[in-house]
mmCIF file of N, CA and C in Angstrom:
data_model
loop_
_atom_site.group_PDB
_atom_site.id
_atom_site.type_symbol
_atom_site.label_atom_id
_atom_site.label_comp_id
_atom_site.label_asym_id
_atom_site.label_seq_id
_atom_site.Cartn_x
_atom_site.Cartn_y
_atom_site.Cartn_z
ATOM 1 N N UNK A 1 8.040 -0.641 20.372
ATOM 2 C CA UNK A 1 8.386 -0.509 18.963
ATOM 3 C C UNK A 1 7.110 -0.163 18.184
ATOM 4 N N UNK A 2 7.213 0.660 17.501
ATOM 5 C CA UNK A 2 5.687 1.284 16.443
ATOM 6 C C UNK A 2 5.721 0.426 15.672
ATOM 7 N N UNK A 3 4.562 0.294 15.485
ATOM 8 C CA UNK A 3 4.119 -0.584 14.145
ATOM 9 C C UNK A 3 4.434 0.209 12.710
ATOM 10 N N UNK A 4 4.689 -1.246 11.545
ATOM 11 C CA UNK A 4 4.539 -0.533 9.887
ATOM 12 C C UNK A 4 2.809 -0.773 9.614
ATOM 13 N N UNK A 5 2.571 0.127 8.930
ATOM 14 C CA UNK A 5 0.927 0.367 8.489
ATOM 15 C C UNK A 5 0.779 -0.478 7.405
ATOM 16 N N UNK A 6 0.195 -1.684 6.943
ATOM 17 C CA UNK A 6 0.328 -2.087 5.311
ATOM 18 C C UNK A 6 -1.077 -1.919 4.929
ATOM 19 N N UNK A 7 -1.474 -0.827 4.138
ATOM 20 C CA UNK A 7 -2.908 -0.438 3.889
ATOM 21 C C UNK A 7 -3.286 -1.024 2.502
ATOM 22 N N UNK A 8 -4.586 -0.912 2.332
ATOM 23 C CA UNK A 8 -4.916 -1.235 1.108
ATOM 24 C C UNK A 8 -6.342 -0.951 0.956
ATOM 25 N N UNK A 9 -6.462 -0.372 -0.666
ATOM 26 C CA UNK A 9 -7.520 0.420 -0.435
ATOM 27 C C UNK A 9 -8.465 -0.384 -1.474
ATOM 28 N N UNK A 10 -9.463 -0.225 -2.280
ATOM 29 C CA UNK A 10 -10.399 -0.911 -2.774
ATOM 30 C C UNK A 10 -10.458 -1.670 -3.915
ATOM 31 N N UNK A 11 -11.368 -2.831 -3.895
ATOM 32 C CA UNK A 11 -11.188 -4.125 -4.219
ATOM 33 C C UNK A 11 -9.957 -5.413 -4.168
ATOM 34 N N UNK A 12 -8.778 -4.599 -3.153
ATOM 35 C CA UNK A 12 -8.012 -5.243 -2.859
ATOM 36 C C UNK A 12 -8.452 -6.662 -1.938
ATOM 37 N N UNK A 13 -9.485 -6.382 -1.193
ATOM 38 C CA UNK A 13 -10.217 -7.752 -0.422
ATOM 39 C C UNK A 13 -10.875 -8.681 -1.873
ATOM 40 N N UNK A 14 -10.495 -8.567 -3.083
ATOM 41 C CA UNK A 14 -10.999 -9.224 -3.987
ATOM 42 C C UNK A 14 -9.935 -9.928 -4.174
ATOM 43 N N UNK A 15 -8.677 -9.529 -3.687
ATOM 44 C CA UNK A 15 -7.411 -10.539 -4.083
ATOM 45 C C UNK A 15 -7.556 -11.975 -4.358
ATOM 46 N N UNK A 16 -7.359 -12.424 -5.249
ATOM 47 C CA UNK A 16 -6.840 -13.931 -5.566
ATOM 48 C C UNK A 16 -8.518 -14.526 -6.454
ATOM 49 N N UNK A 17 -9.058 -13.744 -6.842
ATOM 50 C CA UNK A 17 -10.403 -14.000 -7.214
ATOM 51 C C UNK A 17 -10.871 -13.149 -8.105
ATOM 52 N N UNK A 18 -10.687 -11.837 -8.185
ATOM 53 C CA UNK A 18 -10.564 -10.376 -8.916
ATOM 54 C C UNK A 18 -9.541 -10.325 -10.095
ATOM 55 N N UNK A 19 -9.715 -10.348 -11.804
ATOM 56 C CA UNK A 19 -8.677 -10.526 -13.067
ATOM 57 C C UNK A 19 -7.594 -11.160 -12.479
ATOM 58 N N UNK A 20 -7.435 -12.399 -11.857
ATOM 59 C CA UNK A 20 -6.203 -13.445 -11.754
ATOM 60 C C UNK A 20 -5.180 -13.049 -12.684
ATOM 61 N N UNK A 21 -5.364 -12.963 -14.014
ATOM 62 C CA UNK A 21 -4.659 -12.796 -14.923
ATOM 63 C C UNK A 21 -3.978 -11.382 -14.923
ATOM 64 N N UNK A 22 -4.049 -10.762 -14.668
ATOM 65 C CA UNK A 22 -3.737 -9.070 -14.120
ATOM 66 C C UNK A 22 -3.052 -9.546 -12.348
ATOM 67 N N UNK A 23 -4.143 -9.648 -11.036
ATOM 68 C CA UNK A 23 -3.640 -9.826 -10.034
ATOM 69 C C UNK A 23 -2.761 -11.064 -9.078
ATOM 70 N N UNK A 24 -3.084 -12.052 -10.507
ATOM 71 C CA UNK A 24 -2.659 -13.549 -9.540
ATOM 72 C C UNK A 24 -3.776 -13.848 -8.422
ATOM 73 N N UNK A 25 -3.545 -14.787 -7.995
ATOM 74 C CA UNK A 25 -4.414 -16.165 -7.369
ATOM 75 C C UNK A 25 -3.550 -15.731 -5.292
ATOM 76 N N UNK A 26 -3.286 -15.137 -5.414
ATOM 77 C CA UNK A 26 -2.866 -14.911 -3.406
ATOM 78 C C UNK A 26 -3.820 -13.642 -3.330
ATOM 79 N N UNK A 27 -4.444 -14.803 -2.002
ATOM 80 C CA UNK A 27 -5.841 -13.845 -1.492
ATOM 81 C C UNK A 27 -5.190 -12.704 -0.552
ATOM 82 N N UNK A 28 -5.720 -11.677 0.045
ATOM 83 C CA UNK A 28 -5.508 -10.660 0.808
ATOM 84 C C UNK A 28 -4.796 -11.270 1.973
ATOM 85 N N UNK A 29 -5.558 -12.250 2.564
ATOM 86 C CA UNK A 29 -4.968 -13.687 4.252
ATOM 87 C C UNK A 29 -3.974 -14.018 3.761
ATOM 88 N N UNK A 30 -3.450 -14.325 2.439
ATOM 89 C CA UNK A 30 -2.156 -14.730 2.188
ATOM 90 C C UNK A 30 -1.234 -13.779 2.266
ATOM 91 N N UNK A 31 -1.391 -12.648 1.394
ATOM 92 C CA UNK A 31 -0.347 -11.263 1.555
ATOM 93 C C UNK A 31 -0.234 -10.851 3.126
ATOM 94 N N UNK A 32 -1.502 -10.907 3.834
ATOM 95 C CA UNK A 32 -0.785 -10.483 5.234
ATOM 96 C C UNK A 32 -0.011 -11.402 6.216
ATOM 97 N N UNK A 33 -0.176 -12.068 5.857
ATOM 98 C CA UNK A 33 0.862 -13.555 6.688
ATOM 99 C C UNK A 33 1.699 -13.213 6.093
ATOM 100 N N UNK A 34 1.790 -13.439 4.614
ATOM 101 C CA UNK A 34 3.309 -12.914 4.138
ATOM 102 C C UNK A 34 4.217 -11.448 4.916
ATOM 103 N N UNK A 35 3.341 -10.647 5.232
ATOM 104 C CA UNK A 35 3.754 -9.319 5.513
ATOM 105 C C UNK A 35 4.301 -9.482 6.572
ATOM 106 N N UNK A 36 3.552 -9.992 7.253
ATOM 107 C CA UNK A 36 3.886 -10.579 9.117
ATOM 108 C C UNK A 36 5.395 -11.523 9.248
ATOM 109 N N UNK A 37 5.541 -12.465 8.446
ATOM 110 C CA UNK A 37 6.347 -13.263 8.599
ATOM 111 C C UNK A 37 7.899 -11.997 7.597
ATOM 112 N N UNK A 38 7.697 -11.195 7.235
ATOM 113 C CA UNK A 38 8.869 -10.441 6.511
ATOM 114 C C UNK A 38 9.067 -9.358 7.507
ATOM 115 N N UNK A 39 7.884 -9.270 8.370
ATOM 116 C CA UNK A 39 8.160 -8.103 9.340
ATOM 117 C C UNK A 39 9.181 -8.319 10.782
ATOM 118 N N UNK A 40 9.094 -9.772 10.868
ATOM 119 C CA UNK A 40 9.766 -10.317 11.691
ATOM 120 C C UNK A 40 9.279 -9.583 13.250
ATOM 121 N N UNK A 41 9.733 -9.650 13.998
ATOM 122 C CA UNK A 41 9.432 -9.121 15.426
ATOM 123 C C UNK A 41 8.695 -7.080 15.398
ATOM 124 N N UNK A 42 9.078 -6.854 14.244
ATOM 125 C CA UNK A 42 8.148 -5.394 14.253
ATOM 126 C C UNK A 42 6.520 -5.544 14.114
ATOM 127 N N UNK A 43 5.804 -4.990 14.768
ATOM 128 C CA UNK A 43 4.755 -5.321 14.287
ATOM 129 C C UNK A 43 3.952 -4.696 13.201
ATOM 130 N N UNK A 44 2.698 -5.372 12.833
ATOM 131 C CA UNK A 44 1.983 -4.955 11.451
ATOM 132 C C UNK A 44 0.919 -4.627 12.016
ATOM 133 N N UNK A 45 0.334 -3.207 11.698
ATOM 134 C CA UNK A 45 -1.193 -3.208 11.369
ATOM 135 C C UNK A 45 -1.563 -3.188 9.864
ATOM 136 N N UNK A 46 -2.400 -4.523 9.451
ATOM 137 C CA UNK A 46 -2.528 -4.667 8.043
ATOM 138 C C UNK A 46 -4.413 -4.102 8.058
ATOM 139 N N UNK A 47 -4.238 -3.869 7.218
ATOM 140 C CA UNK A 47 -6.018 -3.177 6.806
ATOM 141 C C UNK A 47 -6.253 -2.794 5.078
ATOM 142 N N UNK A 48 -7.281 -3.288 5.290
ATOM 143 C CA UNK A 48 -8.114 -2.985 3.926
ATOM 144 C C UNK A 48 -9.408 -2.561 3.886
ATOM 145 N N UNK A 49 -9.600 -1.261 3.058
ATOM 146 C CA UNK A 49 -11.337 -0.478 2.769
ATOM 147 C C UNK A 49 -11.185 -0.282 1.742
ATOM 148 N N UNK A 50 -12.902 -0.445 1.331
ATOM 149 C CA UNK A 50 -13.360 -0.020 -0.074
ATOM 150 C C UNK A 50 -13.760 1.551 -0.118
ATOM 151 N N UNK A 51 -13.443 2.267 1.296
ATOM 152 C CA UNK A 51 -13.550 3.875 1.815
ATOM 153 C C UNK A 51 -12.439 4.453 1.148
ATOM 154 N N UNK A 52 -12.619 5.685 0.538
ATOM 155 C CA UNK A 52 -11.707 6.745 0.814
ATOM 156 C C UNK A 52 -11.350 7.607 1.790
ATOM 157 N N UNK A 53 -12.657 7.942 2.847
ATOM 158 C CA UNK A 53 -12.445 8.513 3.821
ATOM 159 C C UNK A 53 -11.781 7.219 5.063
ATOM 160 N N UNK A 54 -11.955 6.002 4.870
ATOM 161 C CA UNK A 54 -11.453 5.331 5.975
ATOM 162 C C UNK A 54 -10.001 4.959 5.537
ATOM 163 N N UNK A 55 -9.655 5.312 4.413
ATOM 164 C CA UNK A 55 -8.535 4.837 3.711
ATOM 165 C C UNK A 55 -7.449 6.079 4.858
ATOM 166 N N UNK A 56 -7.855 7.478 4.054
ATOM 167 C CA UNK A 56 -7.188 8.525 5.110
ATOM 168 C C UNK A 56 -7.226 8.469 6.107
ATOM 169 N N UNK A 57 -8.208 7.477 7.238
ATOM 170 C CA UNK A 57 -8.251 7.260 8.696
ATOM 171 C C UNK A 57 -7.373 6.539 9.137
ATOM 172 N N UNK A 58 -6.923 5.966 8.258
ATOM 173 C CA UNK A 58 -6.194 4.692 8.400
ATOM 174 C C UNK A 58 -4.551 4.992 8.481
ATOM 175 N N UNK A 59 -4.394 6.053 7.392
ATOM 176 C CA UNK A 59 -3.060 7.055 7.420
ATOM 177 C C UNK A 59 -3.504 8.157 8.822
ATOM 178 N N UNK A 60 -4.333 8.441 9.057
ATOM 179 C CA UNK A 60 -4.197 9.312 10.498
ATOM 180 C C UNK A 60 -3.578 8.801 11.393
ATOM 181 N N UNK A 61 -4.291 7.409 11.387
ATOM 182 C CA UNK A 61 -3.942 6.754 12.892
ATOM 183 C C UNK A 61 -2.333 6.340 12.792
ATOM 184 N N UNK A 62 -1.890 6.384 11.431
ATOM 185 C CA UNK A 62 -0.251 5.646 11.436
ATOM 186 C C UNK A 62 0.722 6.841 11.264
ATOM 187 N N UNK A 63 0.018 8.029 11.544
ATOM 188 C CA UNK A 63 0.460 9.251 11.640
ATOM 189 C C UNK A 63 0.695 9.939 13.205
ATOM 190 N N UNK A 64 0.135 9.027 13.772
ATOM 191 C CA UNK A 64 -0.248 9.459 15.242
ATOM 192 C C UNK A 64 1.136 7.752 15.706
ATOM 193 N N UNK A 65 0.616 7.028 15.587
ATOM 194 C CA UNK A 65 1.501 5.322 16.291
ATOM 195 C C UNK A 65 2.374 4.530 15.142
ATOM 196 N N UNK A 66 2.727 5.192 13.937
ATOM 197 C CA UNK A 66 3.194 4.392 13.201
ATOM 198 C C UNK A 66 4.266 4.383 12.782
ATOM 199 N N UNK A 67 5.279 3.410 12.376
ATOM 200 C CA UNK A 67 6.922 3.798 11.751
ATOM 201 C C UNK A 67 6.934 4.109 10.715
ATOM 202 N N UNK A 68 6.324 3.287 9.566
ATOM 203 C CA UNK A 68 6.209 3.487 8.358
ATOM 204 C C UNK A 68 5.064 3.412 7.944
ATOM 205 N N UNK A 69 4.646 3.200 6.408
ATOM 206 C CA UNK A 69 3.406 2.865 5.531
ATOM 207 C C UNK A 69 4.093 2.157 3.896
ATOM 208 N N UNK A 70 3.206 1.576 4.270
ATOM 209 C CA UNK A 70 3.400 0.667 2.550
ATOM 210 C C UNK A 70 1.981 0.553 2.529
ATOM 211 N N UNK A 71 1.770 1.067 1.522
ATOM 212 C CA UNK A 71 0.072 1.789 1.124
ATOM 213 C C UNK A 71 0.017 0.660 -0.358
ATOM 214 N N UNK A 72 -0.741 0.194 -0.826
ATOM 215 C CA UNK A 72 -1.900 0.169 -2.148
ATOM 216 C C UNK A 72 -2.820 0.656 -2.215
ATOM 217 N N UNK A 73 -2.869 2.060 -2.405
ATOM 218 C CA UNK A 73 -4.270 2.979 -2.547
ATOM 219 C C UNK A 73 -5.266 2.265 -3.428
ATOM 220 N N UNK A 74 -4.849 1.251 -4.796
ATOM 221 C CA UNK A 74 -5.606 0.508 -5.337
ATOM 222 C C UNK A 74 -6.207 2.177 -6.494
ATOM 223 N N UNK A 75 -7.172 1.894 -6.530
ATOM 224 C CA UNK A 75 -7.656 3.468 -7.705
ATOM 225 C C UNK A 75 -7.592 4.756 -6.976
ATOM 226 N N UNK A 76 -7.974 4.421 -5.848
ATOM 227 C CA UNK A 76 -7.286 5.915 -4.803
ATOM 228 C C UNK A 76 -5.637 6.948 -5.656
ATOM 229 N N UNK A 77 -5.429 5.821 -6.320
ATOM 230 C CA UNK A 77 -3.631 6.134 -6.448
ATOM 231 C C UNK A 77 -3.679 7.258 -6.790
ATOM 232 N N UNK A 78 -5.087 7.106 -8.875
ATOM 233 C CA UNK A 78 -5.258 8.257 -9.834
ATOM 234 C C UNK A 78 -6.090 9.107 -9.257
ATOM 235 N N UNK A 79 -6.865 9.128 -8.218
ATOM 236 C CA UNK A 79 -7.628 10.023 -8.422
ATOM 237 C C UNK A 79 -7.819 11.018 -6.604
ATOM 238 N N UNK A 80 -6.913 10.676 -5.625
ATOM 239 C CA UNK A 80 -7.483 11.110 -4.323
ATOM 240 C C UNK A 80 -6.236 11.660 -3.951
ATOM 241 N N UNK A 81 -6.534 13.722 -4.136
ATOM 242 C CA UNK A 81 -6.099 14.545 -3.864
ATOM 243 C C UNK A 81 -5.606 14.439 -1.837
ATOM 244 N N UNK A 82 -7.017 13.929 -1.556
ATOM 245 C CA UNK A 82 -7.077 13.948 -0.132
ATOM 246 C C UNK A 82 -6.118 12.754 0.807
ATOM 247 N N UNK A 83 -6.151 11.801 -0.376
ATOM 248 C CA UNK A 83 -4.796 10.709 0.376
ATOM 249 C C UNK A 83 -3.739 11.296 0.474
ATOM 250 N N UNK A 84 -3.061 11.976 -0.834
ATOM 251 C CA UNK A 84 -1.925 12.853 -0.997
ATOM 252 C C UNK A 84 -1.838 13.982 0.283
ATOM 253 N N UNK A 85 -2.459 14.558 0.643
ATOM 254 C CA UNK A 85 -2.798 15.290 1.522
ATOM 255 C C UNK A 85 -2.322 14.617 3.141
ATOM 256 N N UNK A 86 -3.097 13.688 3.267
ATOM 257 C CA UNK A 86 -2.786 12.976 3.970
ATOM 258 C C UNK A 86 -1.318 12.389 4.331
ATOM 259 N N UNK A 87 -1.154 11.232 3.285
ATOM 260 C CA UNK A 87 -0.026 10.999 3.156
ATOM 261 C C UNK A 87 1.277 11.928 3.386
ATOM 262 N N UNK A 88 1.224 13.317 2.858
ATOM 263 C CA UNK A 88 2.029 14.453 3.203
ATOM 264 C C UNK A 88 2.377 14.580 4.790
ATOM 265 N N UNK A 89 1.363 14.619 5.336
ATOM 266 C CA UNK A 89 1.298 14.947 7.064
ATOM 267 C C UNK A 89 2.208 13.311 7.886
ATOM 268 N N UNK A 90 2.974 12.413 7.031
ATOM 269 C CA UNK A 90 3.205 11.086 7.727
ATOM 270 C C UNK A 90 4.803 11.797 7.444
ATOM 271 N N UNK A 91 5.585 11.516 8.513
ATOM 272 C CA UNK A 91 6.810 12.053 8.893
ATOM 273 C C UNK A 91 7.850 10.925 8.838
ATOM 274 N N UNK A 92 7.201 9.449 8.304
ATOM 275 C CA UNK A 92 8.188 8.459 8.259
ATOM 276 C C UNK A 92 8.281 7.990 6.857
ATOM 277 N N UNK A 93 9.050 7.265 6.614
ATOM 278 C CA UNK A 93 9.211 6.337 5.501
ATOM 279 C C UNK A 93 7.223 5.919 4.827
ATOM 280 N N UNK A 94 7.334 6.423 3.082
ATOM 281 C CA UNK A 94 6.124 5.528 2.432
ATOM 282 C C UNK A 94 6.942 4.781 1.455
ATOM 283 N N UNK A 95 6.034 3.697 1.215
ATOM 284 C CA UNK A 95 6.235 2.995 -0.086
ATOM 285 C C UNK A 95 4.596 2.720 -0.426
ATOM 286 N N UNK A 96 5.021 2.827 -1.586
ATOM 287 C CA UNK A 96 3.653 2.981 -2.776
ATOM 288 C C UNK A 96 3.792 1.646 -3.509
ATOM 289 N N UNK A 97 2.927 0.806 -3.358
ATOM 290 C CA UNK A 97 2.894 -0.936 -3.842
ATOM 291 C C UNK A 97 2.046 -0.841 -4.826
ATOM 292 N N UNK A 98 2.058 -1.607 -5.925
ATOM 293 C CA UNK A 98 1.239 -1.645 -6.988
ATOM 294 C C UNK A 98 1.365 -3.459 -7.268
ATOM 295 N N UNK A 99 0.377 -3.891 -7.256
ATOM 296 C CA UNK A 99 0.600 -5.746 -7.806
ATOM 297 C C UNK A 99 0.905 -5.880 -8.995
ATOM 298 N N UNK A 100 -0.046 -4.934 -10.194
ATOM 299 C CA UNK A 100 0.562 -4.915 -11.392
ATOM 300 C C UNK A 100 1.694 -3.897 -12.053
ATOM 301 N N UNK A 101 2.228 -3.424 -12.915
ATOM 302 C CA UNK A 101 3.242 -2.847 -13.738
ATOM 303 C C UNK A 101 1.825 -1.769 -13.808
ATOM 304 N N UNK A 102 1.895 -0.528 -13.173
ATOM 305 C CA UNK A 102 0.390 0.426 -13.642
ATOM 306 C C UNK A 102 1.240 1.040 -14.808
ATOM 307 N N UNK A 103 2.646 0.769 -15.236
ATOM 308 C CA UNK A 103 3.133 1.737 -16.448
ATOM 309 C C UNK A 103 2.703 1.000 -17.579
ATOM 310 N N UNK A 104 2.544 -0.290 -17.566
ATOM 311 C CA UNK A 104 2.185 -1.144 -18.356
ATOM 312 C C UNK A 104 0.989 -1.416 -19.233
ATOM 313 N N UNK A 105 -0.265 -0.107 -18.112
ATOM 314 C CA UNK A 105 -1.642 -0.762 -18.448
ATOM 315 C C UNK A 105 -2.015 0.786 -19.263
ATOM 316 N N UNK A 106 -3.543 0.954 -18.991
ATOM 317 C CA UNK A 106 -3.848 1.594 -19.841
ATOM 318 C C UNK A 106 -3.678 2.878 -19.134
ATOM 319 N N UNK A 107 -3.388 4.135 -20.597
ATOM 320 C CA UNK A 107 -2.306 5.492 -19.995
ATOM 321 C C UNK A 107 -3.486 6.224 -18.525
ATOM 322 N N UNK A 108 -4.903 5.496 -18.104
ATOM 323 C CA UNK A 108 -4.982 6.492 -16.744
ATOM 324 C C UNK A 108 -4.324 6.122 -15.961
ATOM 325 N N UNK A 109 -3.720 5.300 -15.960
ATOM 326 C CA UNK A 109 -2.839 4.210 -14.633
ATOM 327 C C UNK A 109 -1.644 5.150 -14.254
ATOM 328 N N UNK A 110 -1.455 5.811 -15.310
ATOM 329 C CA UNK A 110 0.160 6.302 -15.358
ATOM 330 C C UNK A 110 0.359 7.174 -14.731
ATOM 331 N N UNK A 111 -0.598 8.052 -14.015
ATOM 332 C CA UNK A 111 -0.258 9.291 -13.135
ATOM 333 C C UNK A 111 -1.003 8.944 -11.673
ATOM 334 N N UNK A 112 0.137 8.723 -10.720
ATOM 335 C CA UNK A 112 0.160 8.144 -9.556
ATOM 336 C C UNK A 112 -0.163 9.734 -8.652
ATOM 337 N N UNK A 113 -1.293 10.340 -7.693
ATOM 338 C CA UNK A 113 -0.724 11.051 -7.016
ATOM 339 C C UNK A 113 0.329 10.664 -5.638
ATOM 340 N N UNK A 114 -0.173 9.920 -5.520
ATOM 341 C CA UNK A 114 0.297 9.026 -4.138
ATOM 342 C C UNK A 114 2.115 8.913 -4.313
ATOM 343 N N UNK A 115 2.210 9.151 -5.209
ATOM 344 C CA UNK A 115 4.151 9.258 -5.849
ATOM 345 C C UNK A 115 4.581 10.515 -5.227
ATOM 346 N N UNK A 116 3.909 11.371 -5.170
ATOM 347 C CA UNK A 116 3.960 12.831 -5.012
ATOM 348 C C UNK A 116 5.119 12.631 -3.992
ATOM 349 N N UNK A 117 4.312 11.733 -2.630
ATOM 350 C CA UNK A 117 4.697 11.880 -1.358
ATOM 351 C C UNK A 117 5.745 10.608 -1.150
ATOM 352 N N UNK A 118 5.637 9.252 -1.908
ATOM 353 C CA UNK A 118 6.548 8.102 -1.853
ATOM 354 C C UNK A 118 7.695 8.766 -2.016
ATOM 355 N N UNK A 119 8.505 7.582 -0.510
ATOM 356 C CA UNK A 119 9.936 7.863 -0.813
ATOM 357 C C UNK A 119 10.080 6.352 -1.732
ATOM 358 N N UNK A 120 9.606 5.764 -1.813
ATOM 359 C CA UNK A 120 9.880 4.573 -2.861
ATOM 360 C C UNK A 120 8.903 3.950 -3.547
ATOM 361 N N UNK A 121 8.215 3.301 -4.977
ATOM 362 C CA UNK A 121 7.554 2.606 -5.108
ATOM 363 C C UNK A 121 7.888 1.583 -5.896
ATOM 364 N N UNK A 122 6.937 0.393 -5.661
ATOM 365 C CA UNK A 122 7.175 -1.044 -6.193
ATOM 366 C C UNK A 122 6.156 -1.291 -7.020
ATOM 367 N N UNK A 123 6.349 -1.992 -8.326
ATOM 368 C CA UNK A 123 5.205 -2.034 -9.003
ATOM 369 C C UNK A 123 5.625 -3.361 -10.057
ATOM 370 N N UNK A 124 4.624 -4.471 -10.313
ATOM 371 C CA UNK A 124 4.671 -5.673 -11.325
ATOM 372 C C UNK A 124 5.220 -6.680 -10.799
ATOM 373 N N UNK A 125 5.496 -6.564 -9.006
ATOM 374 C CA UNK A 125 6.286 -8.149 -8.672
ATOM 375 C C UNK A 125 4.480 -8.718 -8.102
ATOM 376 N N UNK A 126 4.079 -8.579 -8.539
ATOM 377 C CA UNK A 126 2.885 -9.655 -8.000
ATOM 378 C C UNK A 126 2.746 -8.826 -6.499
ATOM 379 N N UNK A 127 1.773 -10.280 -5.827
ATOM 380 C CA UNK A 127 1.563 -10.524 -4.591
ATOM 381 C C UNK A 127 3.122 -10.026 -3.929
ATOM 382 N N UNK A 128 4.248 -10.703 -4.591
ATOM 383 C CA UNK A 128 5.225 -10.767 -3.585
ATOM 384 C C UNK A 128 5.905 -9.593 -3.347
ATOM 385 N N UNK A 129 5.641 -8.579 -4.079
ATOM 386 C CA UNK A 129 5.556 -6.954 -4.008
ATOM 387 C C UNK A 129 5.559 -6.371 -2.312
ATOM 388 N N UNK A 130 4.664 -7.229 -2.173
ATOM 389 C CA UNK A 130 4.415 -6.433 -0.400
ATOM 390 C C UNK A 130 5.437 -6.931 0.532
ATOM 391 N N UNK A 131 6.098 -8.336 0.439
ATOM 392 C CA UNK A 131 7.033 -8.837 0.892
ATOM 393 C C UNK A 131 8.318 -8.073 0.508
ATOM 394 N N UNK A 132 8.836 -7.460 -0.613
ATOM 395 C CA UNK A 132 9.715 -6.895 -1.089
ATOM 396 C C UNK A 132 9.709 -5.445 -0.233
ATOM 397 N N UNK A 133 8.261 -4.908 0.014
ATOM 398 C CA UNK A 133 7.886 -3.576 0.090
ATOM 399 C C UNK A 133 8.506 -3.465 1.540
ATOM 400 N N UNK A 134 7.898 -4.453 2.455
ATOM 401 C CA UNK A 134 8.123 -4.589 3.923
ATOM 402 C C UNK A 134 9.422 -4.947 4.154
ATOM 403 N N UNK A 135 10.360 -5.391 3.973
ATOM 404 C CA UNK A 135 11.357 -5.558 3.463
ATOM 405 C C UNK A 135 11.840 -4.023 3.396
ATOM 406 N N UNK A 136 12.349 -3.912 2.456
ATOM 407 C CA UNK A 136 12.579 -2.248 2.075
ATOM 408 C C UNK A 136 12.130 -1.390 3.312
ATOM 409 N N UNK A 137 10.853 -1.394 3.740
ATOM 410 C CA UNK A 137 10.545 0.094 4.521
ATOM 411 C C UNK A 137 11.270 -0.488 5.887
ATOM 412 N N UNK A 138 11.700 -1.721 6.615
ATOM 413 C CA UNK A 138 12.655 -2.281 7.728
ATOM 414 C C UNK A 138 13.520 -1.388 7.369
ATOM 415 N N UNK A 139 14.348 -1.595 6.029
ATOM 416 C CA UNK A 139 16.012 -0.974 5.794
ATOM 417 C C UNK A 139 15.891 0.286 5.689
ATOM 418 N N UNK A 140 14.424 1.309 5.427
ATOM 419 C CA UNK A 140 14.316 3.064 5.274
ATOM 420 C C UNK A 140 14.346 2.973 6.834
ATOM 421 N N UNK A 141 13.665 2.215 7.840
ATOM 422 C CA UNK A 141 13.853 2.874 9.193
ATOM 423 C C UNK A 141 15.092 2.449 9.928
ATOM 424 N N UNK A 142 15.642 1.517 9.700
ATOM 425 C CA UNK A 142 17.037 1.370 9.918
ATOM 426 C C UNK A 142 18.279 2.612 9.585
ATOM 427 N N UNK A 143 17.800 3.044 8.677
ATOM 428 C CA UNK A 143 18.631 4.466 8.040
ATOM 429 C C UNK A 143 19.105 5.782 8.826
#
């Protein structure tokens, strides 16, 4: 059985410590246990870089062994032509996770490229976003 990819791209290893008030108090070790325990018997490769180029390495390799992706590009979202790029070349199910409401914040937030290529995104349930996300991308490969 292929693994789901749950990526995450920079200052996300700041989880639970990084504007609480914006991200909430669940560290990165918490979201991936969470991920694991929603993934049930599929397995997870969970990862996090403060890289852009390891960010796209990370979509290579789940392009080559992977079922799905539930990505948090994190600022990658607004500004990396080359994730989009990337992301394009993945032939399975994406979901695009956001912890906060990015429609909510200030207007650079608001233009996602990483949407380009999502077949779904989640955005303002917190931490528990990724649980929802993993969740969801089970029922896109079930489809």
């Amino acid at each position: 059985m292929k693994p789901i990819y749950v990526l995450n791209g920079p200052n996300l290893n700041r989880l639970g410590k990084r504007e609480p008030q914006i991200y909430g108090t669940t560290t990165l070790a918490e979201v991936e246990a969470n991920c694991r325990i929603a993934a049930g018997e599929r397995p997870v490769v969970f990862r996090q870089t403060n890289s852009e180029g390891t960010l796209i390495n990370l979509v290579h390799e789940a392009i080559d062994e992977g079922a799905g992706i539930v990505i948090n590009p994190a600022a990658f979202t607004f500004t990396s032509l080359a994730l989009l790029d990337a992301l394009k070349m993945f032939e399975g199910p994406v979901i695009e996770l956001h912890i906060s409401n990015i429609h909510k914040r200030e207007p650079i937030y608001h233009r996602s490229y990483v949407s380009m290529r999502a077949d779904a995104v989640i955005a303002g349930l917190g931490a528990y976003g990724y649980e929802a996300a993993v969740v969801a991308l089970l029922r896109l490969l079930r489809a």
